[in-house]
Tab-separated table of C-alpha atoms (C1' of nucleotides) in Angstrom:
chain	number	residue	atom	x	y	z
A	72	MET	CA	-22.632	3.134	-18.249
A	73	LYS	CA	-25.194	0.638	-18.539
A	74	SER	CA	-28.573	1.587	-17.054
A	75	ALA	CA	-30.019	-0.439	-14.230
A	76	ASN	CA	-32.642	-1.684	-16.492
A	77	ASP	CA	-30.073	-2.997	-18.988
A	78	ILE	CA	-28.209	-4.820	-16.005
A	79	LEU	CA	-31.548	-6.397	-14.879
A	80	LYS	CA	-32.379	-7.419	-18.207
A	81	GLN	CA	-29.049	-9.009	-18.761
A	82	LEU	CA	-29.475	-10.848	-15.354
A	83	ARG	CA	-32.969	-11.951	-16.336
A	84	GLU	CA	-31.632	-13.434	-19.770
A	85	GLN	CA	-29.164	-15.327	-17.858
A	86	GLY	CA	-31.695	-17.002	-15.525
A	87	SER	CA	-31.535	-14.882	-12.387
A	88	ARG	CA	-34.908	-14.114	-10.690
A	89	MET	CA	-35.936	-10.603	-10.129
A	90	THR	CA	-36.159	-10.087	-6.397
A	91	LYS	CA	-36.420	-6.899	-4.267
A	92	THR	CA	-32.995	-7.350	-2.847
A	93	ARG	CA	-31.251	-7.809	-6.222
A	94	ASN	CA	-32.834	-4.712	-7.525
A	95	PHE	CA	-31.785	-2.686	-4.666
A	96	ILE	CA	-28.228	-3.916	-4.685
A	97	VAL	CA	-27.872	-3.291	-8.429
A	98	ALA	CA	-29.278	0.248	-7.661
A	99	VAL	CA	-26.693	0.880	-4.862
A	100	PHE	CA	-23.963	0.103	-7.383
A	101	GLN	CA	-25.490	2.341	-9.911
A	102	ASN	CA	-26.029	5.325	-7.494
A	103	ASN	CA	-22.405	4.774	-5.850
A	104	ASN	CA	-19.735	4.620	-8.627
A	105	LEU	CA	-17.100	3.319	-6.456
A	106	PRO	CA	-15.958	0.068	-4.809
A	107	LEU	CA	-18.153	-0.961	-1.913
A	108	ALA	CA	-17.908	-3.646	0.728
A	109	GLU	CA	-20.593	-5.707	2.210
A	110	LEU	CA	-21.238	-3.433	5.331
A	111	GLU	CA	-21.350	-0.237	3.165
A	112	ILE	CA	-23.954	-1.739	0.783
A	113	ARG	CA	-25.980	-2.829	3.913
A	114	GLU	CA	-25.876	0.615	5.292
A	115	ARG	CA	-26.899	2.215	2.071
A	116	LEU	CA	-29.867	-0.031	1.851
A	117	ALA	CA	-30.724	0.838	5.671
A	118	LYS	CA	-30.807	4.446	4.873
A	119	GLN	CA	-33.685	3.677	2.436
A	120	GLY	CA	-35.385	1.685	5.097
A	121	ILE	CA	-34.269	-1.614	3.446
A	122	LYS	CA	-33.222	-4.363	5.893
A	123	VAL	CA	-31.251	-7.062	4.298
A	124	ASN	CA	-29.213	-9.990	5.968
A	125	LYS	CA	-25.597	-9.882	5.612
A	126	THR	CA	-25.446	-13.459	4.380
A	127	THR	CA	-27.778	-12.428	1.576
A	128	VAL	CA	-25.566	-9.535	0.581
A	129	TYR	CA	-22.394	-11.668	0.486
A	130	ARG	CA	-24.298	-14.208	-1.637
A	131	GLU	CA	-25.732	-11.521	-3.972
A	132	LEU	CA	-22.207	-10.079	-4.412
A	133	GLU	CA	-20.898	-13.474	-5.368
A	134	HIS	CA	-23.831	-13.959	-7.674
A	135	LEU	CA	-23.400	-10.525	-9.415
A	136	LYS	CA	-19.658	-11.301	-9.828
A	137	SER	CA	-20.342	-14.722	-11.441
A	138	LYS	CA	-22.555	-12.832	-13.991
A	139	ASN	CA	-19.798	-10.428	-14.552
A	140	ILE	CA	-22.046	-7.426	-13.444
A	141	ILE	CA	-19.449	-6.364	-10.752
A	142	LYS	CA	-15.881	-7.222	-10.182
A	143	ASP	CA	-13.339	-7.393	-7.346
A	144	VAL	CA	-11.432	-4.290	-6.275
A	145	ASP	CA	-9.052	-4.654	-3.404
A	146	PHE	CA	-7.943	-1.839	-1.375
A	147	GLY	CA	-5.622	-3.989	0.851
A	148	ASP	CA	-7.564	-3.452	4.071
A	149	GLY	CA	-8.859	-7.008	4.386
A	150	LYS	CA	-12.364	-6.264	3.092
A	151	LYS	CA	-13.880	-7.514	-0.201
A	152	ARG	CA	-15.020	-4.725	-2.421
A	153	TYR	CA	-16.773	-4.818	-5.625
A	154	GLU	CA	-17.788	-2.187	-8.285
A	155	LEU	CA	-19.666	-2.307	-11.451
A	156	ASN	CA	-17.877	-4.048	-14.398
A	157	GLY	CA	-18.299	-1.373	-16.890
A	158	ASP	CA	-16.518	-0.685	-20.110
A	159	ASP	CA	-14.157	1.846	-18.856
A	160	HIS	CA	-11.140	0.173	-17.072
A	161	HIS	CA	-10.011	2.390	-14.504
A	162	HIS	CA	-8.061	2.562	-11.248
A	163	HIS	CA	-8.327	4.216	-8.040
A	164	LEU	CA	-6.703	7.066	-5.976
A	165	ILE	CA	-7.388	6.274	-2.358
A	166	CYS	CA	-6.786	9.080	0.226
A	167	THR	CA	-5.331	7.384	3.264
A	168	ASN	CA	-6.480	10.185	5.396
A	169	CYS	CA	-10.319	10.840	4.523
A	170	LYS	CA	-10.626	7.692	2.531
A	171	LYS	CA	-11.983	9.428	-0.440
A	172	VAL	CA	-11.748	7.359	-3.632
A	173	GLU	CA	-11.130	8.933	-7.130
A	174	GLU	CA	-10.917	7.299	-10.473
A	175	VAL	CA	-7.859	7.394	-12.756
A	176	HIS	CA	-7.519	6.344	-16.143
A	177	VAL	CA	-4.165	4.785	-16.873
A	178	GLU	CA	-5.263	1.628	-18.648
A	179	ASP	CA	-3.210	2.242	-21.821
A	180	ASP	CA	-0.104	2.538	-19.855
A	181	VAL	CA	-0.829	-0.615	-17.863
A	182	SER	CA	-1.480	-2.572	-21.202
A	183	HIS	CA	1.816	-1.530	-22.366
A	184	ILE	CA	3.521	-2.822	-19.276
A	185	GLU	CA	1.648	-6.055	-19.612
A	186	GLN	CA	2.920	-6.468	-23.229
A	187	LYS	CA	6.447	-5.870	-22.070
A	188	ILE	CA	6.007	-8.635	-19.220
A	189	ASN	CA	4.543	-10.949	-22.082
A	190	GLN	CA	7.584	-10.413	-24.262
A	191	ARG	CA	10.084	-10.906	-21.344
A	192	LYS	CA	8.432	-13.436	-19.158
A	193	ASN	CA	6.594	-16.705	-20.243
A	194	PHE	CA	3.475	-15.787	-18.081
A	195	LYS	CA	-0.049	-15.364	-19.410
A	196	ILE	CA	-1.457	-12.304	-17.634
A	197	ILE	CA	-5.163	-12.436	-16.938
A	198	ASN	CA	-5.807	-9.745	-14.481
A	199	HIS	CA	-4.039	-7.062	-12.406
A	200	SER	CA	-4.646	-5.046	-9.470
A	201	LEU	CA	-3.420	-1.493	-9.299
A	202	GLU	CA	-4.399	1.208	-6.800
A	203	PHE	CA	-2.787	4.269	-5.751
A	204	PHE	CA	-2.612	5.463	-1.946
A	205	GLY	CA	-1.664	8.955	-0.970
A	206	LEU	CA	-3.108	12.182	-0.032
A	207	CYS	CA	-6.010	14.050	-1.875
A	208	ARG	CA	-6.195	17.841	-2.640
A	209	ASN	CA	-7.898	18.435	0.731
A	210	CYS	CA	-5.713	16.474	2.916
A	211	LYS	CA	-2.213	17.010	1.581
I	259	MET	CA	20.200	-7.397	-0.836
I	260	LYS	CA	21.080	-6.621	2.807
I	261	SER	CA	22.511	-9.251	4.826
I	262	ALA	CA	20.765	-10.541	7.966
I	263	ASN	CA	23.444	-9.094	10.001
I	264	ASP	CA	22.953	-5.689	8.408
I	265	ILE	CA	19.274	-5.969	9.245
I	266	LEU	CA	19.804	-6.885	12.841
I	267	LYS	CA	22.457	-4.223	13.199
I	268	GLN	CA	20.052	-1.729	11.983
I	269	LEU	CA	17.360	-2.878	14.406
I	270	ARG	CA	19.721	-2.736	17.254
I	271	GLU	CA	20.640	0.842	16.422
I	272	GLN	CA	17.091	1.705	16.326
I	273	GLY	CA	16.551	0.347	19.854
I	274	SER	CA	15.066	-3.106	19.096
I	275	ARG	CA	16.261	-5.978	21.223
I	276	MET	CA	17.860	-8.998	19.862
I	277	THR	CA	15.589	-11.920	20.611
I	278	LYS	CA	15.599	-15.467	19.205
I	279	THR	CA	12.219	-14.902	17.516
I	280	ARG	CA	13.297	-11.665	15.868
I	281	ASN	CA	16.398	-13.345	14.530
I	282	PHE	CA	14.555	-16.260	13.185
I	283	ILE	CA	11.848	-14.213	11.570
I	284	VAL	CA	14.362	-11.966	9.839
I	285	ALA	CA	16.153	-14.992	8.673
I	286	VAL	CA	12.855	-16.392	7.139
I	287	PHE	CA	12.473	-13.310	5.130
I	288	GLN	CA	16.161	-13.632	3.958
I	289	ASN	CA	15.745	-17.164	2.890
I	290	ASN	CA	12.413	-16.633	1.358
I	291	ASN	CA	12.514	-13.732	-1.125
I	292	LEU	CA	8.755	-13.498	-1.617
I	293	PRO	CA	5.678	-12.121	0.297
I	294	LEU	CA	4.841	-14.227	3.325
I	295	ALA	CA	1.776	-14.344	5.476
I	296	GLU	CA	1.746	-14.998	9.297
I	297	LEU	CA	0.951	-18.708	8.985
I	298	GLU	CA	3.594	-19.322	6.235
I	299	ILE	CA	6.102	-17.720	8.592
I	300	ARG	CA	5.179	-19.952	11.450
I	301	GLU	CA	5.204	-23.054	9.240
I	302	ARG	CA	8.710	-22.233	8.111
I	303	LEU	CA	9.837	-21.814	11.587
I	304	ALA	CA	8.084	-24.975	12.764
I	305	LYS	CA	10.174	-26.796	9.988
I	306	GLN	CA	13.242	-25.801	11.788
I	307	GLY	CA	11.715	-27.035	15.111
I	308	ILE	CA	10.989	-23.450	16.320
I	309	LYS	CA	7.609	-22.826	17.947
I	310	VAL	CA	6.422	-19.288	18.073
I	311	ASN	CA	2.946	-18.154	19.038
I	312	LYS	CA	0.983	-16.529	16.381
I	313	THR	CA	0.463	-13.344	18.469
I	314	THR	CA	4.048	-12.851	18.591
I	315	VAL	CA	4.535	-13.250	14.841
I	316	TYR	CA	1.800	-10.586	14.123
I	317	ARG	CA	3.398	-8.352	16.595
I	318	GLU	CA	7.047	-8.987	15.179
I	319	LEU	CA	5.505	-8.251	11.705
I	320	GLU	CA	4.089	-4.868	12.780
I	321	HIS	CA	7.508	-4.179	14.559
I	322	LEU	CA	9.589	-4.899	11.457
I	323	LYS	CA	7.174	-2.921	9.395
I	324	SER	CA	7.487	0.178	11.565
I	325	LYS	CA	11.177	-0.075	11.374
I	326	ASN	CA	10.848	-0.266	7.507
I	327	ILE	CA	12.564	-3.753	7.336
I	328	ILE	CA	9.618	-5.215	5.753
I	329	LYS	CA	6.619	-3.759	3.824
I	330	ASP	CA	2.997	-4.713	2.962
I	331	VAL	CA	2.363	-6.773	-0.084
I	332	ASP	CA	-1.358	-7.687	-0.956
I	333	PHE	CA	-2.393	-10.461	-3.133
I	334	GLY	CA	-6.070	-9.656	-2.568
I	335	ASP	CA	-6.939	-13.019	-0.748
I	336	GLY	CA	-7.622	-11.500	2.535
I	337	LYS	CA	-4.331	-12.217	4.121
I	338	LYS	CA	-1.659	-9.790	5.329
I	339	ARG	CA	1.756	-10.419	3.535
I	340	TYR	CA	5.031	-8.790	3.987
I	341	GLU	CA	8.430	-9.027	2.226
I	342	LEU	CA	11.735	-7.440	2.743
I	343	ASN	CA	11.883	-3.676	1.918
I	344	GLY	CA	15.111	-3.709	-0.220
I	345	ASP	CA	16.328	-1.405	-2.740
I	346	ASP	CA	14.968	-3.155	-5.780
I	347	HIS	CA	11.332	-2.106	-6.188
I	348	HIS	CA	9.452	-4.803	-8.022
I	349	HIS	CA	6.150	-6.248	-8.504
I	350	HIS	CA	4.690	-9.781	-8.603
I	351	LEU	CA	3.394	-12.346	-11.185
I	352	ILE	CA	1.081	-14.592	-9.283
I	353	CYS	CA	-0.128	-17.871	-10.889
I	354	THR	CA	-3.692	-18.341	-10.000
I	355	ASN	CA	-3.361	-22.085	-10.636
I	356	CYS	CA	-0.163	-23.244	-8.741
I	357	LYS	CA	0.246	-20.105	-6.668
I	358	LYS	CA	3.802	-19.658	-7.677
I	359	VAL	CA	5.052	-16.099	-7.301
I	360	GLU	CA	7.706	-14.481	-9.556
I	361	GLU	CA	8.995	-10.948	-9.405
I	362	VAL	CA	8.959	-8.552	-12.238
I	363	HIS	CA	10.643	-5.171	-12.590
I	364	VAL	CA	8.448	-2.454	-14.138
I	365	GLU	CA	9.087	0.241	-11.605
I	366	ASP	CA	10.164	2.714	-14.225
I	367	ASP	CA	6.889	2.388	-15.994
I	368	VAL	CA	4.990	2.747	-12.908
I	369	SER	CA	6.870	5.992	-11.867
I	370	HIS	CA	5.994	7.220	-15.245
I	371	ILE	CA	2.259	6.644	-14.646
I	372	GLU	CA	2.587	8.302	-11.364
I	373	GLN	CA	4.240	11.434	-12.866
I	374	LYS	CA	1.300	11.537	-15.189
I	375	ILE	CA	-1.255	11.380	-12.414
I	376	ASN	CA	0.640	14.114	-10.710
I	377	GLN	CA	0.331	16.313	-13.561
I	378	ARG	CA	-3.309	15.528	-14.188
I	379	LYS	CA	-4.789	15.206	-10.635
I	380	ASN	CA	-4.111	17.096	-7.632
I	381	PHE	CA	-3.207	14.046	-5.526
I	382	LYS	CA	0.056	13.253	-3.789
I	383	ILE	CA	0.824	9.410	-4.399
I	384	ILE	CA	2.672	8.142	-1.628
I	385	ASN	CA	2.341	4.323	-2.424
I	386	HIS	CA	0.886	2.083	-4.835
I	387	SER	CA	-0.088	-1.624	-5.088
I	388	LEU	CA	0.423	-3.507	-8.350
I	389	GLU	CA	0.308	-7.164	-8.919
I	390	PHE	CA	-0.472	-9.306	-11.914
I	391	PHE	CA	-2.525	-12.550	-11.890
I	392	GLY	CA	-2.456	-15.071	-14.541
I	393	LEU	CA	-0.915	-18.338	-15.457
I	394	CYS	CA	2.817	-19.312	-15.300
I	395	ARG	CA	4.674	-21.152	-18.021
I	396	ASN	CA	3.949	-24.501	-16.341
I	397	CYS	CA	0.303	-23.880	-15.868
I	398	LYS	CA	-0.825	-22.169	-19.069
Z	54	DT	C1'	-44.548	-26.780	-8.610
Z	55	DT	C1'	-39.706	-26.127	-8.183
Z	56	DA	C1'	-35.525	-24.069	-8.400
Z	57	DA	C1'	-33.711	-19.766	-6.808
Z	58	DC	C1'	-33.550	-16.981	-3.031
Z	59	DT	C1'	-33.605	-15.410	2.068
Z	60	DG	C1'	-32.806	-15.304	7.064
Z	61	DC	C1'	-30.907	-16.945	11.236
Z	62	DA	C1'	-27.553	-19.268	13.887
Z	63	DA	C1'	-23.384	-21.267	14.051
Z	64	DA	C1'	-18.833	-22.044	12.499
Z	65	DG	C1'	-14.324	-20.585	10.109
Z	66	DA	C1'	-10.646	-17.736	9.206
Z	67	DT	C1'	-7.649	-14.050	10.262
Z	68	DT	C1'	-6.094	-10.395	13.177
Z	69	DT	C1'	-6.116	-7.951	17.625
Z	70	DT	C1'	-6.300	-7.068	22.816
Z	71	DG	C1'	-5.433	-7.855	27.808
Z	72	DC	C1'	-2.809	-9.462	31.100
Z	73	DA	C1'	0.711	-11.990	33.455
Z	74	DC	C1'	5.344	-13.534	33.152
Z	75	DA	C1'	10.229	-13.552	30.832
Z	76	DC	C1'	13.888	-11.885	28.811
Z	77	DT	C1'	17.395	-8.240	26.957
Z	78	DC	C1'	20.115	-4.597	27.872
K	62	DG	C1'	15.692	-2.928	37.478
K	63	DA	C1'	13.335	-1.055	33.700
K	64	DG	C1'	11.223	-1.534	29.539
K	65	DT	C1'	10.775	-4.687	25.696
K	66	DG	C1'	9.141	-8.937	24.225
K	67	DT	C1'	6.312	-13.457	24.619
K	68	DG	C1'	2.505	-16.744	25.359
K	69	DC	C1'	-2.229	-17.883	26.335
K	70	DA	C1'	-6.964	-17.012	26.248
K	71	DA	C1'	-10.526	-14.449	24.846
K	72	DA	C1'	-12.567	-11.138	21.719
K	73	DA	C1'	-13.122	-8.671	17.420
K	74	DT	C1'	-13.634	-8.718	12.295
K	75	DC	C1'	-15.089	-10.356	8.161
K	76	DT	C1'	-16.786	-14.278	5.507
K	77	DT	C1'	-18.870	-18.874	4.778
K	78	DT	C1'	-21.869	-22.896	5.718
K	79	DG	C1'	-26.180	-25.620	7.027
K	80	DC	C1'	-30.753	-25.773	7.241
K	81	DA	C1'	-35.385	-24.567	7.173
K	82	DG	C1'	-38.664	-21.556	5.249
K	83	DT	C1'	-40.134	-18.119	1.220
K	84	DT	C1'	-40.872	-16.558	-3.164
K	85	DA	C1'	-40.544	-15.638	-8.418
K	86	DA	C1'	-41.592	-17.767	-12.629
DNA sequence: TTAACTGCAAAGATTTTGCACACTC
DNA sequence: GAGTGTGCAAAATCTTTGCAGTTAA
């Protein structure tokens, strides 16, 4: 995983300014390696005594996404979530009972599916969403 | 695919009443074999001169879902979508340019992935979401 | 200095709730 | 008649926009 410093350096090189809010939000993603929604980010900041306006968080998320620092992850619950856009592509196991999120690596199999689709359909796949819902070891 | 009559019969047997609105909404799903959001349903009804309140549509969607007539499909755009819950499991190719939706059948490969996960993780998968985004033959 | 960033209030979009009335069975 | 279904208004959530003021470089 990229260090927070690497990320901030990358942002600086792309013309972003170093602000307190930006630093803290990047740190939140570093310290919580799972998809986060706006309110969850603000709550984590609040625990550290940092008060940020929700508009600012939404705008910072758009900004980090446009710089490819973070990417969308959708749990289908109507909230926008994002996580660090690292090298390791992974998907999620989401416990519908306790809401815990685990990572799972099945990217090779998904690429295989995409190749099959490319062969059979005249469709250029750019992206996919794949999340698994069920019960974790504690809840099942 | 089940006929509209089969569906209405099934609903009747499960205690649902036959109302004008329910009949029309089931027909919309029959005639549009792709995931639909609340407003899209109401627009299709409006074209037939049928005016239904949005609250009623939301409630009917919940009702049909609880009876397993329809199921959730999430395109990650913040809208709740549903489609008929037929025998053929399929996924979708969504053109990010023209918004066209195609079906694609890769359920066998997905089952294979789920089996792998069951072996490796102590997690009981109940459901998954899998959609592909990209450019269709016309837009690429 | 100046372009990027921030906060606040207000507006938008989607979905849900409460309540009175209507209709199916 | 009883209980399900419907419409309307209002509220609840989540997200975006406009604008004025602040800050990093």
